[in-house]
Structure formats: structure tokens, C-alpha cells
Short mmCIF file of C-alpha atoms and ligand atoms in Angstrom, two decimals:
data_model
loop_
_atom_site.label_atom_id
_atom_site.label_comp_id
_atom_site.label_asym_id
_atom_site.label_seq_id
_atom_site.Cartn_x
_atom_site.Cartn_y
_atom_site.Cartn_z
CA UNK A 1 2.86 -61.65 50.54
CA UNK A 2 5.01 -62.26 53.29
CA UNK A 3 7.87 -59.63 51.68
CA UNK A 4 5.53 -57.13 51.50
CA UNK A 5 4.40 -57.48 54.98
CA UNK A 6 7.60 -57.29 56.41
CA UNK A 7 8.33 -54.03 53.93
CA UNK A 8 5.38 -52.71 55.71
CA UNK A 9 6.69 -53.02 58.88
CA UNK A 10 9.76 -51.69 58.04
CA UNK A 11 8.22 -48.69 56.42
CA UNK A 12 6.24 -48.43 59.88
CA UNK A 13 8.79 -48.02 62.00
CA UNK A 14 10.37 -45.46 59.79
CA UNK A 15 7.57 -43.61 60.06
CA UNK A 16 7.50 -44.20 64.00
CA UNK A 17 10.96 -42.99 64.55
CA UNK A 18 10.37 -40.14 62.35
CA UNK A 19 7.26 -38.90 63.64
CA UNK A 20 9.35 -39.40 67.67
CA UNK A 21 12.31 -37.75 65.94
CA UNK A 22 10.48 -34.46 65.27
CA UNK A 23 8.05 -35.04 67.74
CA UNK A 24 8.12 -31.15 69.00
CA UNK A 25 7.24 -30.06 65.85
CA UNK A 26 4.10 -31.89 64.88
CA UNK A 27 2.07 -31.17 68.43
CA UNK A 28 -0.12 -33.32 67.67
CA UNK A 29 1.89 -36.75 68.07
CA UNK A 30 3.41 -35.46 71.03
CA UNK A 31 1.64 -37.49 73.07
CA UNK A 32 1.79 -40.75 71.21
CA UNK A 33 5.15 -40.59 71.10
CA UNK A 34 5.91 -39.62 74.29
CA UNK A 35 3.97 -42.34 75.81
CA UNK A 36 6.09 -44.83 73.93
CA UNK A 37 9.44 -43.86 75.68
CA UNK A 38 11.05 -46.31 78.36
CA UNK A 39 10.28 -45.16 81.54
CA UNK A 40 13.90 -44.55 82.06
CA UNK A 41 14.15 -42.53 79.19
CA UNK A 42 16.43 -39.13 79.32
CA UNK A 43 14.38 -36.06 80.50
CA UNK A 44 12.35 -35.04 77.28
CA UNK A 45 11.60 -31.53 78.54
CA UNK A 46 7.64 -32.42 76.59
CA UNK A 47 5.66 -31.95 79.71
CA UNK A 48 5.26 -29.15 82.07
CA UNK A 49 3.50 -30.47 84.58
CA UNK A 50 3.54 -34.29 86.52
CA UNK A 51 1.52 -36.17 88.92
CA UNK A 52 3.06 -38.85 90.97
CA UNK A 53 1.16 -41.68 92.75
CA UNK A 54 2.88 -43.83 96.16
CA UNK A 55 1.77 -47.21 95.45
CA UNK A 56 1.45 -48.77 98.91
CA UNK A 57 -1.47 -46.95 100.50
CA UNK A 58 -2.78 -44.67 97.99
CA UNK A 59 -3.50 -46.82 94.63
CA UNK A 60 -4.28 -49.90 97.09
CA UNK A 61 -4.87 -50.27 100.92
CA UNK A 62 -1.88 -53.19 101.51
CA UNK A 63 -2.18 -52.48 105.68
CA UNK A 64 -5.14 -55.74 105.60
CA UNK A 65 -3.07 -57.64 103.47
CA UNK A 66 -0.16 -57.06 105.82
CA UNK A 67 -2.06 -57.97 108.79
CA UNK A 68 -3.35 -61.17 107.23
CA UNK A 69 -0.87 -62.64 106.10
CA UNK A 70 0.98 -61.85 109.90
CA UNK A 71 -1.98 -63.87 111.52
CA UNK A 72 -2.13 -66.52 109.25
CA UNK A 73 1.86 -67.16 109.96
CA UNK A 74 0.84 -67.06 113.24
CA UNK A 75 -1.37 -69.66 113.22
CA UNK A 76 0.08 -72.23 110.34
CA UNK A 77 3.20 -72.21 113.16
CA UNK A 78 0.43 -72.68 116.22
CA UNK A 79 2.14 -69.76 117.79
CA UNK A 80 0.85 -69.22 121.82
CA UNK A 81 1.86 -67.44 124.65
CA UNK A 82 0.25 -68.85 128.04
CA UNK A 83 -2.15 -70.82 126.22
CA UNK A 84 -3.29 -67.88 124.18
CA UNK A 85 -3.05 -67.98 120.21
CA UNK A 86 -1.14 -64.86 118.78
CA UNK A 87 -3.41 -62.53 116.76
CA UNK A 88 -2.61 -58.97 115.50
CA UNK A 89 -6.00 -56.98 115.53
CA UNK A 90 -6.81 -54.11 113.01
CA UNK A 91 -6.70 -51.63 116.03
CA UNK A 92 -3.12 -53.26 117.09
CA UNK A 93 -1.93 -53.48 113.31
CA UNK A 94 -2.74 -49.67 113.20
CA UNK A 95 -0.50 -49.32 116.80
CA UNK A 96 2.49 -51.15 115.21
CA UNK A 97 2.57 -49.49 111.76
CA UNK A 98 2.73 -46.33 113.48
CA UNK A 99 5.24 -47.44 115.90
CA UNK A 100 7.76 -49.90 114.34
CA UNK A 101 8.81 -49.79 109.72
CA UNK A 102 9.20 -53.41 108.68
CA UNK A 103 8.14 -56.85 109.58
CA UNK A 104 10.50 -58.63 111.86
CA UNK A 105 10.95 -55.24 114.09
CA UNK A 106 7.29 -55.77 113.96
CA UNK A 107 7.46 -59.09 115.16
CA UNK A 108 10.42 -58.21 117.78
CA UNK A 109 8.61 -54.92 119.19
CA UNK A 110 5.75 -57.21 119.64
CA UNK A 111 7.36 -60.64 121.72
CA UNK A 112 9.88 -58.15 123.65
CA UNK A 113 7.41 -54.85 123.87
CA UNK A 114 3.93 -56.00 123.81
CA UNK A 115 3.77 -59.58 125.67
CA UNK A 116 7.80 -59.29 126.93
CA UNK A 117 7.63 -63.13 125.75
CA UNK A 118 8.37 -65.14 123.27
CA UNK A 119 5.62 -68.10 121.81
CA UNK A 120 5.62 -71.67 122.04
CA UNK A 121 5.39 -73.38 118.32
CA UNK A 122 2.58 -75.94 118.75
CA UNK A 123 4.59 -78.25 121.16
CA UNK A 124 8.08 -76.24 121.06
CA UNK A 125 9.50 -74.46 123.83
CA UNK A 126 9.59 -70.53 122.92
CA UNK A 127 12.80 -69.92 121.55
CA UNK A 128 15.55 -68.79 124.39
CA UNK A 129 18.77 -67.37 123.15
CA UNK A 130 19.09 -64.56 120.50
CA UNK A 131 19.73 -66.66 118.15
CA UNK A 132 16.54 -68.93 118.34
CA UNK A 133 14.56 -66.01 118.26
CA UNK A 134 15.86 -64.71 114.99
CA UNK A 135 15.67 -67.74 113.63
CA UNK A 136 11.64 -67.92 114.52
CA UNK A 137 11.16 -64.59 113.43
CA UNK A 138 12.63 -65.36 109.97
CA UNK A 139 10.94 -68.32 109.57
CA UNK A 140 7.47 -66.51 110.02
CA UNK A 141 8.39 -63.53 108.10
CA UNK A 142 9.26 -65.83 105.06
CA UNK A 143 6.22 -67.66 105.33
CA UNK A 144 4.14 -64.27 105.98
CA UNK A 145 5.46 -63.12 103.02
CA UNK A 146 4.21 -66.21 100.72
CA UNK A 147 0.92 -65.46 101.98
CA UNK A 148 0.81 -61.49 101.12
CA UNK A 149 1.84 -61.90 97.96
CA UNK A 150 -0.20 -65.21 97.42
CA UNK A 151 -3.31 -62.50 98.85
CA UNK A 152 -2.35 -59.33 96.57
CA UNK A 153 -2.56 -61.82 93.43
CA UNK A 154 -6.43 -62.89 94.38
CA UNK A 155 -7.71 -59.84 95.61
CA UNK A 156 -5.81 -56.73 95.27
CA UNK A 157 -8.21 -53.56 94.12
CA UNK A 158 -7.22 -50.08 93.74
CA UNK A 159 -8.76 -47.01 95.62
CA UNK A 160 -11.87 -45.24 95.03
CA UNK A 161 -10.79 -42.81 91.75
CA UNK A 162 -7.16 -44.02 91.34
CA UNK A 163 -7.87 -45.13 87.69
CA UNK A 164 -9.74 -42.75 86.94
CA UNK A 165 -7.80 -39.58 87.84
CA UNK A 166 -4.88 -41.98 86.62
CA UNK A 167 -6.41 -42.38 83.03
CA UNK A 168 -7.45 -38.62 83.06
CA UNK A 169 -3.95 -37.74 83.68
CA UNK A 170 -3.12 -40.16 80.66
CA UNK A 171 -4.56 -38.65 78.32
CA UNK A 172 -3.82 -35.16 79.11
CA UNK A 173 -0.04 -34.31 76.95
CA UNK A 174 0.92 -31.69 78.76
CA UNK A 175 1.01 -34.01 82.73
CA UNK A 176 3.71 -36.51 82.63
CA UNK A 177 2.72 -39.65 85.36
CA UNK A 178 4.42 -41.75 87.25
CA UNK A 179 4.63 -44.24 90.42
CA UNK A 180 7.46 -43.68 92.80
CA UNK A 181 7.02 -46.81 95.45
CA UNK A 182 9.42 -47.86 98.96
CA UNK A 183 8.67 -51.15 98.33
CA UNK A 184 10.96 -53.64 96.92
CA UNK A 185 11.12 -53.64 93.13
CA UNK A 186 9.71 -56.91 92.73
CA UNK A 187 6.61 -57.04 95.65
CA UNK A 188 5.95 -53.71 93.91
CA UNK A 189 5.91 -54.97 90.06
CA UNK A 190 3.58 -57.61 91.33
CA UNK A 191 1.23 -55.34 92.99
CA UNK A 192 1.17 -52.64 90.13
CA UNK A 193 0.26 -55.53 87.69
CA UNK A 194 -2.59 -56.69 89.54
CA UNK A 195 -3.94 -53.18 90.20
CA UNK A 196 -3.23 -51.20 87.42
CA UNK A 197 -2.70 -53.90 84.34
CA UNK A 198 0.16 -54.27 82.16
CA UNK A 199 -1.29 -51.85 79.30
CA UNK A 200 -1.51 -48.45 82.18
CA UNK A 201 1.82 -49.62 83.86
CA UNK A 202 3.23 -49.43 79.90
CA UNK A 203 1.86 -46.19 79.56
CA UNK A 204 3.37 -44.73 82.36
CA UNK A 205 6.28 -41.95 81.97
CA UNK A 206 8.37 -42.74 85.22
CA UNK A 207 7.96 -45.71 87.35
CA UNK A 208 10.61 -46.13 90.31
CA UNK A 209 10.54 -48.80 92.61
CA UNK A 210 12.38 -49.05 96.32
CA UNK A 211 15.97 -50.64 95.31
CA UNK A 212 15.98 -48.09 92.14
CA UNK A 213 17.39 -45.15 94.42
CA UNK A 214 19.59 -45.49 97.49
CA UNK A 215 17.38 -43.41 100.07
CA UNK A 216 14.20 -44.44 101.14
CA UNK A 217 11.29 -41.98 102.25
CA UNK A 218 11.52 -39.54 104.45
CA UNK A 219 14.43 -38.94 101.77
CA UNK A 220 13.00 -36.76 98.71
CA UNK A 221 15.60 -38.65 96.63
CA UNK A 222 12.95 -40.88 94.60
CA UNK A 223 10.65 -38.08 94.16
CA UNK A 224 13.89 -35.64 93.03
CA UNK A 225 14.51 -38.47 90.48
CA UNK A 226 11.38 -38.85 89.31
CA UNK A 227 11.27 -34.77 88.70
CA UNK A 228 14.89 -35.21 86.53
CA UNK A 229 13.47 -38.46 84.49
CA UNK A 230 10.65 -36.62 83.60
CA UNK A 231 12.41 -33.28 82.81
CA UNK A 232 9.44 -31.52 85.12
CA UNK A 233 10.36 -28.40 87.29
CA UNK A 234 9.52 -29.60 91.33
CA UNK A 235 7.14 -27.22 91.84
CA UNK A 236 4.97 -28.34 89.22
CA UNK A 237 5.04 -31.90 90.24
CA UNK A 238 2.10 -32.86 91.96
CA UNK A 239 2.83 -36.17 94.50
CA UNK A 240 -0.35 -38.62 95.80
CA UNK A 241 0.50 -40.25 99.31
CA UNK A 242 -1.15 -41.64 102.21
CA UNK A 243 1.13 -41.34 105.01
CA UNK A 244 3.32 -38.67 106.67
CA UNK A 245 6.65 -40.52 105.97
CA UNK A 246 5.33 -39.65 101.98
CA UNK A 247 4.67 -36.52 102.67
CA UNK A 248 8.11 -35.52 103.88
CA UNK A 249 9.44 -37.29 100.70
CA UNK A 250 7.67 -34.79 98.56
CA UNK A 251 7.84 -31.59 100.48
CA UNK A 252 11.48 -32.59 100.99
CA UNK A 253 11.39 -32.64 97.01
CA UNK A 254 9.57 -29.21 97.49
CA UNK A 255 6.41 -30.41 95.59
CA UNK A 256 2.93 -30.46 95.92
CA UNK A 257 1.53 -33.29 98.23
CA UNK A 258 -2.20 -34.51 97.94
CA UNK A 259 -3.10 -36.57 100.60
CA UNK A 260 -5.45 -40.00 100.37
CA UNK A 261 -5.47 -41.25 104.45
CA UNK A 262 -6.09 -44.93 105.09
CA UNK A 263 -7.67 -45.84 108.55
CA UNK A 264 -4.38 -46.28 110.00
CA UNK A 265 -3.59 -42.48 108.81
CA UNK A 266 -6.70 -40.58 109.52
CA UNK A 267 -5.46 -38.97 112.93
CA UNK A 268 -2.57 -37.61 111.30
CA UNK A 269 -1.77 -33.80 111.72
CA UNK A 270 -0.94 -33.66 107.20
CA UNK A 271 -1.96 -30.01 107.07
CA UNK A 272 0.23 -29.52 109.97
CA UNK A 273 3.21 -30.90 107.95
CA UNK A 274 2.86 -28.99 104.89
CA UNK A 275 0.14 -31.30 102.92
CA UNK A 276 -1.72 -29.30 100.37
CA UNK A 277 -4.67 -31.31 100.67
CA UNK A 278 -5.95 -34.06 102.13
CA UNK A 279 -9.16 -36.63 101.28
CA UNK A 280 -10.30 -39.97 102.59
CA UNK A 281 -10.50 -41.09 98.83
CA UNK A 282 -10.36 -39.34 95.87
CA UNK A 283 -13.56 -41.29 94.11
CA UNK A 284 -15.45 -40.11 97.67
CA UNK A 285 -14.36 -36.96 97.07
CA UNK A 286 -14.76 -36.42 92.65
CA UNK A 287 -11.04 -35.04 92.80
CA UNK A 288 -10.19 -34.82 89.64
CA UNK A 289 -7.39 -33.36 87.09
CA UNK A 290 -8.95 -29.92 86.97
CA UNK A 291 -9.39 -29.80 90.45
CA UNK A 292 -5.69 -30.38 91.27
CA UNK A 293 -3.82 -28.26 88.05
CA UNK A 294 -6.31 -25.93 87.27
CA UNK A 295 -5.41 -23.80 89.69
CA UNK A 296 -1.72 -24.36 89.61
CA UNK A 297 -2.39 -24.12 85.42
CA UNK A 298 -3.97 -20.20 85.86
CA UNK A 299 -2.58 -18.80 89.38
CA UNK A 300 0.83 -20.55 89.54
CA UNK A 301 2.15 -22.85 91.86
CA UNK A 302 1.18 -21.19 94.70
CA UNK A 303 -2.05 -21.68 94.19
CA UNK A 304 -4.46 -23.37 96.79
CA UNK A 305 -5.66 -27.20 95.24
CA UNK A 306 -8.79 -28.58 95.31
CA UNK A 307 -11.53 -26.00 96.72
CA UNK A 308 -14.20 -27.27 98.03
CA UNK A 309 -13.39 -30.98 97.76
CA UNK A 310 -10.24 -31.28 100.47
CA UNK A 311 -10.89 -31.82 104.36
CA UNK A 312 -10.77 -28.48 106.11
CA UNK A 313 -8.11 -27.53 107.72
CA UNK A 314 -7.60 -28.65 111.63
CA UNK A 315 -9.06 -25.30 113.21
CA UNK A 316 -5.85 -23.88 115.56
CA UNK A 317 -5.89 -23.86 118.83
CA UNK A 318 -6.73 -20.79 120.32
C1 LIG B 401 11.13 -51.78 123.21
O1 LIG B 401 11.72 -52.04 124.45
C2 LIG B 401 13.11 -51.79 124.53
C3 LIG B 401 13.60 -52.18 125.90
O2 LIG B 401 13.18 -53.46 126.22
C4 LIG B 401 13.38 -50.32 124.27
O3 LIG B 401 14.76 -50.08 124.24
C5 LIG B 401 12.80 -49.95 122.90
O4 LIG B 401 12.94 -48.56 122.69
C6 LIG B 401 11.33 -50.33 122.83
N1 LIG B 401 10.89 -50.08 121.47
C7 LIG B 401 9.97 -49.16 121.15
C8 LIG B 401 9.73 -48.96 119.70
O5 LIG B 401 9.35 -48.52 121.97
C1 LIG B 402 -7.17 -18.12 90.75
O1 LIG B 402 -7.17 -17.16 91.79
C2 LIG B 402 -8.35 -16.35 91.82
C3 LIG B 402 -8.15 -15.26 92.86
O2 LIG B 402 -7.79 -15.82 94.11
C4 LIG B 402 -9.56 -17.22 92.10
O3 LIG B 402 -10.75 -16.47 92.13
C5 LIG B 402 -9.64 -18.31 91.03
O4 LIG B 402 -10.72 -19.19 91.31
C6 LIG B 402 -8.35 -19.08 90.94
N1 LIG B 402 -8.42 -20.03 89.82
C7 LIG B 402 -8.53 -21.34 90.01
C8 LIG B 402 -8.66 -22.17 88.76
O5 LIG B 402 -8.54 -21.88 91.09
#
């Protein structure tokens, strides 16, 4: 019994290999077997068209996570300034994000910028020389970072329509996907496994994190990658993002950028920099495969992307 089982198996992954092995001729299987390549596989030249998803932003809003975990730093150190507890508000958060990239500039811009003075720790002095203050700021970035991850885990949801253009994208053999995130490869692996499951992320045909390429956005380089993994010409790569620093990437990368703002990106001019279309959510909106390659499928890559569905453009000034 137990031979023949493992004869079986054998005989399977003949079979498997085979069936890979002359994948382009049986059309069919293409897509089966494509799917099962490593997501650093060598470009496979099997799909002629791709559509890349940002992680942070567009498949989930992190910016509340962010902000909570901040504040509750903040507090578990009793952190005041004359008296006052230290609190980051939504409409702050929003100021900072646009103003300062990563958490302890955050924290600097905020003690030397904002309040031009550094907290008292329940009963401890604020922190004098340079070296003091680092140290605080460390301490409260490690501990802020406990707490995001801690609140990812619990309640991290994707966006309105993420899965769902996601999984129509899936299924489709001739659009390779992929996620091409800045964030560190690990904060990034956690938050992809919450939101999209371990079965989708498998599924995926590229997936590069921040410490996979050297440059981070504004740099095309991780979308340029992504285009060479994949085997996909640029301009038939189609890039979701949620932020102008993302947009850049992919224009830089000369492909097509989609735009999903957050509430912290709403005000930004995206048509101005080149976005092809932008939408507060693509669930809000029904975007969905055939409204982005249709018309890059029958009028080339020119064409214009989601009629009818995308914001209108800002009207120029006269
Ligand atoms: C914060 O203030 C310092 C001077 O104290 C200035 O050099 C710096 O540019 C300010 N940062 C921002 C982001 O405005
Ligand atoms: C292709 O372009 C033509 C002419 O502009 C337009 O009428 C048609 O709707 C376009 N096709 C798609 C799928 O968008």
C-alpha cells in the first residue's frame, strides 16, 4: 500500500514537471503551472501583461495603525510637556506623514519643530544632551513598533476591492501579479499574511519587499525589477499606489499608475504628476480587470483607463 503510494507520487511529479516543461505548448496548463513558480523565478516570458499592488496604503490603510501605536508609546512612557500628555491627532498624523519619512524623524521634527521641547517621562527630567534624546526616541520607537505590529496581527483588513480585483487578476493567464512594498521585508511578510492569507501570497508571480532592492521609492528600481522577474514589457505593467512617492516609482519605471488615495492623500495633485487614474477605493468605485486592460488589451498602451469610474481630472486653471 504504502509502495504504491509513494510510486504515485513519484509518477505525479513526473507528470508535474512535464506538463511545466512544455508548458507553452499545452495552453491550457499555462496557468497552473505558471502559478507554481517561485516568485523569484527567471523571467518566463508567459504573460503579457502585469498588475502590481504597493502594500502599505493601497491593500491596507497602515497610517491609523501608525498613529496608534505612536500614542500608545506615548502614554505607556507618561510622556508630557508643561503638564500636557503628548498625543498625535489624525489631522497632525496626516501633517507629519506629509512632512517627515520614518518614525524617529517623526518623533525629532515633532520635540524640536512642533513643541521646540523635549517631554518629561512620568517623573524624569526631559532628556538634555543629544545623546539622551536619541536614546528616548529609540526607546519609544522600539516600543511603538511592538504595538503596530501587535495591532496589524488583530485587526488588519484590506481595502474596499483589493481581493477582489486581486483574485480576478489571478485567474486571468495572460496578467502576471505581484506586490512590490518599501517596507521592511519582515513588517511586510507579516502584514501580507494577515491581509491577503498564505494561499493568495503563494499564488503570487513577483513579490518584492523593501531590503530586496537597494533603492527605495521615488526610485523605479523595485518596480523595474518586478517588470524583469516577470518577463513583462513596462508599458504593459499596470502599478496600484496610494501616494505620490509611488507614483514616481512607477512612472519612473514608465508604467501605468492607478491611484487608490487614503485620507492623508486625497489633496494630492496625482493627475498633475502623471497618474492615469485615480479612485478613493476601488470596491467604491467597481474598478475592475476589464476596466483597467481592456482598453490597454484593444487600443494599446496609450489608451485612457478606467472611463467613467476614475475621479475627473482637476479642471486647469484658466
Ligand atoms: C526643523 O527645524 C530645523 C531647525 O531647528 C530646520 O533646520 C529643519 O529644516 C526643520 N525641519 C523641517 C522638516 O521643516
Ligand atoms: C478604444 O478606442 C476607441 C476610440 O477612441 C473607443 O471608442 C473604445 O471604447 C476604446 N476601447 C476600450 C476598450 O476602451
Amino acid at each position: 500500500m504504502f509502495r504504491s503510494k509513494q510510486f504515485c507520487l513519484a509518477a505525479f511529479c513526473l507528470w508535474v514537471s512535464a506538463v511545466q516543461g512544455f508548458a507553452p505548448v499545452f495552453r491550457g496548463f499555462r496557468f497552473q503551472s505558471q502559478r507554481l513558480l517561485q516568485n523569484n523565478a527567471a523571467p518566463s516570458g508567459e504573460y503579457e501583461y502585469a498588475l502590481l499592488f504597493d502594500c502599505d496604503g493601497v491593500i491596507l490603510e497602515t497610517e491609523e495603525f501608525h498613529r496608534q501605536a505612536y500614542n500608545g508609546a506615548f502614554e505607556a512612557a507618561e510622556l508630557t510637556i508643561d503638564g500636557e500628555p503628548v498625543v498625535w491627532s489624525v489631522e497632525y498624523y496626516d501633517v507629519l506623514q506629509n512632512t517627515v519619512g520614518g518614525g524617529k524623524p517623526k518623533m525629532f521634527f515633532h520635540f524640536r519643530n512642533t513643541t521646540k521641547a523635549f517631554p518629561m517621562s512620568g517623573q524624569k527630567p526631559a532628556p538634555v544632551t543629544l545623546e539622551e534624546q536619541q536614546a528616548l526616541i529609540d526607546a519609544l520607537q522600539t516600543d511603538k513598533t511592538g504595538r503596530y505590529k501587535k495591532f496589524v496581527e488583530e485587526n488588519a483588513v484590506c481595502r474596499p476591492g483589493v481581493l477582489e480585483l486581486m483574485d480576478e487578476a489571478l485567474a486571468n493567464p495572460m496578467i502576471a501579479v505581484g506586490v512590490c512594498s518599501a517596507s521592511t521585508k519582515e513588517a511586510a511578510q507579516r502584514t501580507l499574511s494577515v491581509t491577503l492569507g498564505q494561499e493568495r501570497i503563494e499564488k503570487l508571480d513577483v513579490c518584492i519587499l523593501g531590503d530586496d532592492v537597494s533603492e527605495k521609492k521615488p526610485s523605479p528600481m523595485i518596480y523595474n525589477e518586478a517588470a524583469k522577474r516577470i518577463g513583462v514589457p513596462a508599458d504593459r505593467c499596470v502599478v496600484i499606489e496610494d501616494s505620490l512617492i509611488g507614483l514616481q516609482a512607477a512612472k519612473g519605471a514608465n508604467m501605468k499608475c492607478v491611484i487608490t488615495y487614503t485620507g492623508g492623500t486625497k489633496d494630492e495633485d496625482f493627475y498633475g504628476e502623471g497618474a492615469d487614474a485615480k479612485v478613493p477605493n476601488l470596491g467604491s468605485r467597481g474598478v475592475t480587470l476589464a476596466s483597467i486592460f481592456d482598453p490597454i488589451m484593444e487600443n494599446g498602451s496609450d489608451a485612457e483607463l478606467m472611463v467613467g469610474l476614475k475621479d475627473p481630472p482637476a479642471v486647469p486653471a484658466a
